[in-house]
Amino acid sequence: MNTMRCTQCGQIGLEQGFVSDSGSGARGYARWFGGLLERGAMGIARTRGLPQWQVDAFRCPNCAHLELFAVQPLNLRA
């Protein structure tokens, strides 16, 4: 049983899920990048060489608040 507690309402038992990234060239899940946002040509974020983690989401069934965590590092070439 999931014993995570919602930081907004205190409900125990958050529902696990994920935030999808469906943009051009997306891998199907959201990623968190370490470091400051730098934009390159045409305003696109520069991500090459930055550490990446998969974003996991948990939803409170009581108040619908989302808790996001970046625990799993990704070993991908950006």
PDB file of N, CA and C in Angstrom:
ATOM      1  N   MET A   1       0.842  -1.191   0.000  1.00  0.00           N
ATOM      2  CA  MET A   1       0.000   0.000   0.000  1.00  0.00           C
ATOM      3  C   MET A   1       0.886   1.252   0.000  1.00  0.00           C
ATOM      4  N   ASN A   2       0.486   2.244  -0.776  1.00  0.00           N
ATOM      5  CA  ASN A   2       1.232   3.498  -0.861  1.00  0.00           C
ATOM      6  C   ASN A   2       0.915   4.346   0.371  1.00  0.00           C
ATOM      7  N   THR A   3       1.939   4.650   1.166  1.00  0.00           N
ATOM      8  CA  THR A   3       1.726   5.429   2.385  1.00  0.00           C
ATOM      9  C   THR A   3       2.211   6.874   2.243  1.00  0.00           C
ATOM     10  N   MET A   4       2.389   7.318   1.006  1.00  0.00           N
ATOM     11  CA  MET A   4       2.792   8.715   0.805  1.00  0.00           C
ATOM     12  C   MET A   4       1.660   9.632   1.231  1.00  0.00           C
ATOM     13  N   ARG A   5       2.023  10.758   1.856  1.00  0.00           N
ATOM     14  CA  ARG A   5       1.043  11.720   2.361  1.00  0.00           C
ATOM     15  C   ARG A   5       1.069  12.978   1.494  1.00  0.00           C
ATOM     16  N   CYS A   6      -0.105  13.466   1.135  1.00  0.00           N
ATOM     17  CA  CYS A   6      -0.251  14.698   0.363  1.00  0.00           C
ATOM     18  C   CYS A   6       0.232  15.882   1.201  1.00  0.00           C
ATOM     19  N   THR A   7       1.056  16.725   0.625  1.00  0.00           N
ATOM     20  CA  THR A   7       1.561  17.892   1.351  1.00  0.00           C
ATOM     21  C   THR A   7       0.539  19.028   1.411  1.00  0.00           C
ATOM     22  N   GLN A   8      -0.576  18.901   0.690  1.00  0.00           N
ATOM     23  CA  GLN A   8      -1.608  19.940   0.703  1.00  0.00           C
ATOM     24  C   GLN A   8      -2.726  19.642   1.699  1.00  0.00           C
ATOM     25  N   CYS A   9      -3.251  18.413   1.666  1.00  0.00           N
ATOM     26  CA  CYS A   9      -4.409  18.105   2.515  1.00  0.00           C
ATOM     27  C   CYS A   9      -4.138  17.014   3.549  1.00  0.00           C
ATOM     28  N   GLY A  10      -3.002  16.328   3.446  1.00  0.00           N
ATOM     29  CA  GLY A  10      -2.654  15.298   4.412  1.00  0.00           C
ATOM     30  C   GLY A  10      -3.173  13.909   4.094  1.00  0.00           C
ATOM     31  N   GLN A  11      -3.914  13.748   3.016  1.00  0.00           N
ATOM     32  CA  GLN A  11      -4.444  12.437   2.621  1.00  0.00           C
ATOM     33  C   GLN A  11      -3.297  11.447   2.440  1.00  0.00           C
ATOM     34  N   ILE A  12      -3.497  10.219   2.913  1.00  0.00           N
ATOM     35  CA  ILE A  12      -2.515   9.151   2.724  1.00  0.00           C
ATOM     36  C   ILE A  12      -2.955   8.281   1.559  1.00  0.00           C
ATOM     37  N   GLY A  13      -2.003   7.850   0.722  1.00  0.00           N
ATOM     38  CA  GLY A  13      -2.312   6.951  -0.385  1.00  0.00           C
ATOM     39  C   GLY A  13      -2.392   7.666  -1.716  1.00  0.00           C
ATOM     40  N   LEU A  14      -1.302   8.282  -2.132  1.00  0.00           N
ATOM     41  CA  LEU A  14      -1.281   8.977  -3.422  1.00  0.00           C
ATOM     42  C   LEU A  14      -1.242   7.973  -4.568  1.00  0.00           C
ATOM     43  N   GLU A  15      -1.865   8.333  -5.687  1.00  0.00           N
ATOM     44  CA  GLU A  15      -1.907   7.492  -6.878  1.00  0.00           C
ATOM     45  C   GLU A  15      -0.678   7.772  -7.725  1.00  0.00           C
ATOM     46  N   GLN A  16       0.092   6.720  -8.062  1.00  0.00           N
ATOM     47  CA  GLN A  16       1.292   6.906  -8.870  1.00  0.00           C
ATOM     48  C   GLN A  16       0.928   7.020 -10.335  1.00  0.00           C
ATOM     49  N   GLY A  17       1.656   7.883 -11.046  1.00  0.00           N
ATOM     50  CA  GLY A  17       1.469   8.064 -12.480  1.00  0.00           C
ATOM     51  C   GLY A  17       2.699   8.722 -13.070  1.00  0.00           C
ATOM     52  N   PHE A  18       2.554   9.362 -14.219  1.00  0.00           N
ATOM     53  CA  PHE A  18       3.672  10.062 -14.838  1.00  0.00           C
ATOM     54  C   PHE A  18       3.150  11.233 -15.655  1.00  0.00           C
ATOM     55  N   VAL A  19       4.035  12.181 -15.925  1.00  0.00           N
ATOM     56  CA  VAL A  19       3.719  13.330 -16.759  1.00  0.00           C
ATOM     57  C   VAL A  19       4.339  13.045 -18.121  1.00  0.00           C
ATOM     58  N   SER A  20       3.536  13.002 -19.146  1.00  0.00           N
ATOM     59  CA  SER A  20       4.006  12.641 -20.480  1.00  0.00           C
ATOM     60  C   SER A  20       4.565  13.852 -21.213  1.00  0.00           C
ATOM     61  N   ASP A  21       5.604  13.611 -21.978  1.00  0.00           N
ATOM     62  CA  ASP A  21       6.163  14.620 -22.870  1.00  0.00           C
ATOM     63  C   ASP A  21       5.943  14.112 -24.283  1.00  0.00           C
ATOM     64  N   SER A  22       5.054  14.754 -25.020  1.00  0.00           N
ATOM     65  CA  SER A  22       4.722  14.265 -26.356  1.00  0.00           C
ATOM     66  C   SER A  22       5.183  15.209 -27.456  1.00  0.00           C
ATOM     67  N   GLY A  23       6.155  16.056 -27.140  1.00  0.00           N
ATOM     68  CA  GLY A  23       6.686  16.985 -28.131  1.00  0.00           C
ATOM     69  C   GLY A  23       7.504  16.284 -29.196  1.00  0.00           C
ATOM     70  N   SER A  24       7.947  17.015 -30.166  1.00  0.00           N
ATOM     71  CA  SER A  24       8.759  16.467 -31.251  1.00  0.00           C
ATOM     72  C   SER A  24      10.027  15.827 -30.697  1.00  0.00           C
ATOM     73  N   GLY A  25      10.256  14.573 -31.026  1.00  0.00           N
ATOM     74  CA  GLY A  25      11.443  13.869 -30.548  1.00  0.00           C
ATOM     75  C   GLY A  25      11.362  13.435 -29.097  1.00  0.00           C
ATOM     76  N   ALA A  26      10.185  13.490 -28.496  1.00  0.00           N
ATOM     77  CA  ALA A  26      10.019  13.160 -27.074  1.00  0.00           C
ATOM     78  C   ALA A  26      10.206  11.670 -26.837  1.00  0.00           C
ATOM     79  N   ARG A  27      10.606  11.342 -25.622  1.00  0.00           N
ATOM     80  CA  ARG A  27      10.776   9.938 -25.232  1.00  0.00           C
ATOM     81  C   ARG A  27       9.519   9.394 -24.540  1.00  0.00           C
ATOM     82  N   GLY A  28       8.484  10.216 -24.377  1.00  0.00           N
ATOM     83  CA  GLY A  28       7.232   9.751 -23.804  1.00  0.00           C
ATOM     84  C   GLY A  28       7.065  10.024 -22.321  1.00  0.00           C
ATOM     85  N   TYR A  29       8.069  10.562 -21.677  1.00  0.00           N
ATOM     86  CA  TYR A  29       7.975  10.895 -20.261  1.00  0.00           C
ATOM     87  C   TYR A  29       8.710  12.209 -20.042  1.00  0.00           C
ATOM     88  N   ALA A  30       8.333  12.925 -19.002  1.00  0.00           N
ATOM     89  CA  ALA A  30       8.963  14.202 -18.689  1.00  0.00           C
ATOM     90  C   ALA A  30      10.334  13.965 -18.066  1.00  0.00           C
ATOM     91  N   ARG A  31      11.250  14.901 -18.268  1.00  0.00           N
ATOM     92  CA  ARG A  31      12.597  14.805 -17.697  1.00  0.00           C
ATOM     93  C   ARG A  31      12.920  16.097 -16.963  1.00  0.00           C
ATOM     94  N   TRP A  32      13.729  15.970 -15.914  1.00  0.00           N
ATOM     95  CA  TRP A  32      14.243  17.114 -15.174  1.00  0.00           C
ATOM     96  C   TRP A  32      15.717  17.220 -15.503  1.00  0.00           C
ATOM     97  N   PHE A  33      16.179  18.445 -15.827  1.00  0.00           N
ATOM     98  CA  PHE A  33      17.576  18.694 -16.165  1.00  0.00           C
ATOM     99  C   PHE A  33      18.220  19.514 -15.067  1.00  0.00           C
ATOM    100  N   GLY A  34      19.404  19.108 -14.623  1.00  0.00           N
ATOM    101  CA  GLY A  34      20.147  19.884 -13.641  1.00  0.00           C
ATOM    102  C   GLY A  34      20.834  21.070 -14.313  1.00  0.00           C
ATOM    103  N   GLY A  35      20.843  22.203 -13.664  1.00  0.00           N
ATOM    104  CA  GLY A  35      21.508  23.389 -14.202  1.00  0.00           C
ATOM    105  C   GLY A  35      20.523  24.466 -14.618  1.00  0.00           C
ATOM    106  N   LEU A  36      21.059  25.592 -14.986  1.00  0.00           N
ATOM    107  CA  LEU A  36      20.242  26.727 -15.411  1.00  0.00           C
ATOM    108  C   LEU A  36      19.803  26.565 -16.853  1.00  0.00           C
ATOM    109  N   LEU A  37      18.628  27.085 -17.171  1.00  0.00           N
ATOM    110  CA  LEU A  37      18.108  27.035 -18.534  1.00  0.00           C
ATOM    111  C   LEU A  37      18.900  27.984 -19.422  1.00  0.00           C
ATOM    112  N   GLU A  38      19.455  27.436 -20.488  1.00  0.00           N
ATOM    113  CA  GLU A  38      20.119  28.237 -21.518  1.00  0.00           C
ATOM    114  C   GLU A  38      19.439  27.916 -22.832  1.00  0.00           C
ATOM    115  N   ARG A  39      19.167  28.949 -23.606  1.00  0.00           N
ATOM    116  CA  ARG A  39      18.498  28.749 -24.889  1.00  0.00           C
ATOM    117  C   ARG A  39      19.484  28.949 -26.022  1.00  0.00           C
ATOM    118  N   GLY A  40      19.335  28.095 -27.019  1.00  0.00           N
ATOM    119  CA  GLY A  40      20.179  28.176 -28.207  1.00  0.00           C
ATOM    120  C   GLY A  40      19.405  28.788 -29.357  1.00  0.00           C
ATOM    121  N   ALA A  41      19.748  28.329 -30.548  1.00  0.00           N
ATOM    122  CA  ALA A  41      19.107  28.810 -31.767  1.00  0.00           C
ATOM    123  C   ALA A  41      17.597  28.604 -31.702  1.00  0.00           C
ATOM    124  N   MET A  42      16.869  29.576 -32.118  1.00  0.00           N
ATOM    125  CA  MET A  42      15.411  29.545 -32.186  1.00  0.00           C
ATOM    126  C   MET A  42      14.755  29.328 -30.824  1.00  0.00           C
ATOM    127  N   GLY A  43      15.447  29.643 -29.750  1.00  0.00           N
ATOM    128  CA  GLY A  43      14.862  29.569 -28.412  1.00  0.00           C
ATOM    129  C   GLY A  43      14.777  28.181 -27.815  1.00  0.00           C
ATOM    130  N   ILE A  44      15.412  27.199 -28.441  1.00  0.00           N
ATOM    131  CA  ILE A  44      15.361  25.817 -27.958  1.00  0.00           C
ATOM    132  C   ILE A  44      16.316  25.647 -26.782  1.00  0.00           C
ATOM    133  N   ALA A  45      15.861  24.972 -25.734  1.00  0.00           N
ATOM    134  CA  ALA A  45      16.671  24.759 -24.538  1.00  0.00           C
ATOM    135  C   ALA A  45      17.889  23.896 -24.867  1.00  0.00           C
ATOM    136  N   ARG A  46      19.036  24.301 -24.345  1.00  0.00           N
ATOM    137  CA  ARG A  46      20.263  23.512 -24.508  1.00  0.00           C
ATOM    138  C   ARG A  46      20.318  22.481 -23.384  1.00  0.00           C
ATOM    139  N   THR A  47      20.359  21.203 -23.748  1.00  0.00           N
ATOM    140  CA  THR A  47      20.343  20.133 -22.751  1.00  0.00           C
ATOM    141  C   THR A  47      21.560  19.216 -22.840  1.00  0.00           C
ATOM    142  N   ARG A  48      22.347  19.354 -23.887  1.00  0.00           N
ATOM    143  CA  ARG A  48      23.487  18.448 -24.087  1.00  0.00           C
ATOM    144  C   ARG A  48      24.449  18.518 -22.902  1.00  0.00           C
ATOM    145  N   GLY A  49      24.754  17.339 -22.364  1.00  0.00           N
ATOM    146  CA  GLY A  49      25.710  17.243 -21.271  1.00  0.00           C
ATOM    147  C   GLY A  49      25.137  17.500 -19.886  1.00  0.00           C
ATOM    148  N   LEU A  50      23.867  17.899 -19.795  1.00  0.00           N
ATOM    149  CA  LEU A  50      23.265  18.148 -18.484  1.00  0.00           C
ATOM    150  C   LEU A  50      22.763  16.839 -17.885  1.00  0.00           C
ATOM    151  N   PRO A  51      22.871  16.669 -16.563  1.00  0.00           N
ATOM    152  CA  PRO A  51      22.312  15.469 -15.938  1.00  0.00           C
ATOM    153  C   PRO A  51      20.784  15.473 -16.072  1.00  0.00           C
ATOM    154  N   GLN A  52      20.209  14.271 -16.237  1.00  0.00           N
ATOM    155  CA  GLN A  52      18.768  14.140 -16.439  1.00  0.00           C
ATOM    156  C   GLN A  52      18.181  13.109 -15.483  1.00  0.00           C
ATOM    157  N   TRP A  53      16.952  13.361 -15.046  1.00  0.00           N
ATOM    158  CA  TRP A  53      16.219  12.418 -14.214  1.00  0.00           C
ATOM    159  C   TRP A  53      14.811  12.289 -14.756  1.00  0.00           C
ATOM    160  N   GLN A  54      14.246  11.092 -14.676  1.00  0.00           N
ATOM    161  CA  GLN A  54      12.857  10.875 -15.052  1.00  0.00           C
ATOM    162  C   GLN A  54      11.956  11.490 -13.991  1.00  0.00           C
ATOM    163  N   VAL A  55      10.889  12.155 -14.420  1.00  0.00           N
ATOM    164  CA  VAL A  55       9.939  12.765 -13.498  1.00  0.00           C
ATOM    165  C   VAL A  55       8.780  11.794 -13.270  1.00  0.00           C
ATOM    166  N   ASP A  56       8.563  11.424 -12.011  1.00  0.00           N
ATOM    167  CA  ASP A  56       7.431  10.594 -11.615  1.00  0.00           C
ATOM    168  C   ASP A  56       6.435  11.475 -10.880  1.00  0.00           C
ATOM    169  N   ALA A  57       5.154  11.196 -11.070  1.00  0.00           N
ATOM    170  CA  ALA A  57       4.099  12.023 -10.481  1.00  0.00           C
ATOM    171  C   ALA A  57       3.188  11.179  -9.599  1.00  0.00           C
ATOM    172  N   PHE A  58       2.720  11.794  -8.523  1.00  0.00           N
ATOM    173  CA  PHE A  58       1.763  11.167  -7.619  1.00  0.00           C
ATOM    174  C   PHE A  58       0.611  12.139  -7.425  1.00  0.00           C
ATOM    175  N   ARG A  59      -0.628  11.643  -7.562  1.00  0.00           N
ATOM    176  CA  ARG A  59      -1.829  12.474  -7.484  1.00  0.00           C
ATOM    177  C   ARG A  59      -2.615  12.124  -6.230  1.00  0.00           C
ATOM    178  N   CYS A  60      -3.043  13.156  -5.532  1.00  0.00           N
ATOM    179  CA  CYS A  60      -3.868  12.957  -4.350  1.00  0.00           C
ATOM    180  C   CYS A  60      -5.307  12.685  -4.789  1.00  0.00           C
ATOM    181  N   PRO A  61      -5.907  11.548  -4.353  1.00  0.00           N
ATOM    182  CA  PRO A  61      -7.286  11.254  -4.736  1.00  0.00           C
ATOM    183  C   PRO A  61      -8.301  12.147  -4.034  1.00  0.00           C
ATOM    184  N   ASN A  62      -7.883  12.859  -2.992  1.00  0.00           N
ATOM    185  CA  ASN A  62      -8.782  13.728  -2.238  1.00  0.00           C
ATOM    186  C   ASN A  62      -8.855  15.140  -2.825  1.00  0.00           C
ATOM    187  N   CYS A  63      -7.694  15.779  -3.049  1.00  0.00           N
ATOM    188  CA  CYS A  63      -7.698  17.183  -3.488  1.00  0.00           C
ATOM    189  C   CYS A  63      -7.098  17.388  -4.882  1.00  0.00           C
ATOM    190  N   ALA A  64      -6.628  16.317  -5.527  1.00  0.00           N
ATOM    191  CA  ALA A  64      -6.084  16.338  -6.891  1.00  0.00           C
ATOM    192  C   ALA A  64      -4.716  17.023  -6.993  1.00  0.00           C
ATOM    193  N   HIS A  65      -4.081  17.331  -5.874  1.00  0.00           N
ATOM    194  CA  HIS A  65      -2.743  17.931  -5.875  1.00  0.00           C
ATOM    195  C   HIS A  65      -1.751  16.938  -6.465  1.00  0.00           C
ATOM    196  N   LEU A  66      -0.788  17.437  -7.265  1.00  0.00           N
ATOM    197  CA  LEU A  66       0.263  16.586  -7.821  1.00  0.00           C
ATOM    198  C   LEU A  66       1.567  16.805  -7.070  1.00  0.00           C
ATOM    199  N   GLU A  67       2.233  15.707  -6.760  1.00  0.00           N
ATOM    200  CA  GLU A  67       3.573  15.728  -6.176  1.00  0.00           C
ATOM    201  C   GLU A  67       4.500  15.168  -7.244  1.00  0.00           C
ATOM    202  N   LEU A  68       5.550  15.899  -7.600  1.00  0.00           N
ATOM    203  CA  LEU A  68       6.503  15.453  -8.617  1.00  0.00           C
ATOM    204  C   LEU A  68       7.830  15.126  -7.965  1.00  0.00           C
ATOM    205  N   PHE A  69       8.443  14.008  -8.411  1.00  0.00           N
ATOM    206  CA  PHE A  69       9.730  13.580  -7.889  1.00  0.00           C
ATOM    207  C   PHE A  69      10.646  13.221  -9.045  1.00  0.00           C
ATOM    208  N   ALA A  70      11.912  13.501  -8.897  1.00  0.00           N
ATOM    209  CA  ALA A  70      12.929  13.143  -9.889  1.00  0.00           C
ATOM    210  C   ALA A  70      13.978  12.305  -9.172  1.00  0.00           C
ATOM    211  N   VAL A  71      13.711  11.014  -9.031  1.00  0.00           N
ATOM    212  CA  VAL A  71      14.558  10.100  -8.263  1.00  0.00           C
ATOM    213  C   VAL A  71      15.461   9.270  -9.174  1.00  0.00           C
ATOM    214  N   GLN A  72      14.934   8.858 -10.326  1.00  0.00           N
ATOM    215  CA  GLN A  72      15.643   7.932 -11.203  1.00  0.00           C
ATOM    216  C   GLN A  72      16.483   8.684 -12.232  1.00  0.00           C
ATOM    217  N   PRO A  73      17.827   8.614 -12.105  1.00  0.00           N
ATOM    218  CA  PRO A  73      18.673   9.268 -13.107  1.00  0.00           C
ATOM    219  C   PRO A  73      18.585   8.534 -14.433  1.00  0.00           C
ATOM    220  N   LEU A  74      18.682   9.289 -15.509  1.00  0.00           N
ATOM    221  CA  LEU A  74      18.645   8.712 -16.853  1.00  0.00           C
ATOM    222  C   LEU A  74      20.045   8.747 -17.442  1.00  0.00           C
ATOM    223  N   ASN A  75      20.444   7.675 -18.043  1.00  0.00           N
ATOM    224  CA  ASN A  75      21.745   7.617 -18.697  1.00  0.00           C
ATOM    225  C   ASN A  75      21.548   7.700 -20.194  1.00  0.00           C
ATOM    226  N   LEU A  76      21.066   8.849 -20.639  1.00  0.00           N
ATOM    227  CA  LEU A  76      20.802   9.084 -22.050  1.00  0.00           C
ATOM    228  C   LEU A  76      21.690  10.191 -22.556  1.00  0.00           C
ATOM    229  N   ARG A  77      21.970  10.144 -23.814  1.00  0.00           N
ATOM    230  CA  ARG A  77      22.702  11.261 -24.429  1.00  0.00           C
ATOM    231  C   ARG A  77      21.686  12.258 -24.932  1.00  0.00           C
ATOM    232  N   ALA A  78      21.789  13.499 -24.439  1.00  0.00           N
ATOM    233  CA  ALA A  78      20.805  14.537 -24.797  1.00  0.00           C
ATOM    234  C   ALA A  78      20.987  14.994 -26.218  1.00  0.00           C
TER     235      ALA A  78
END
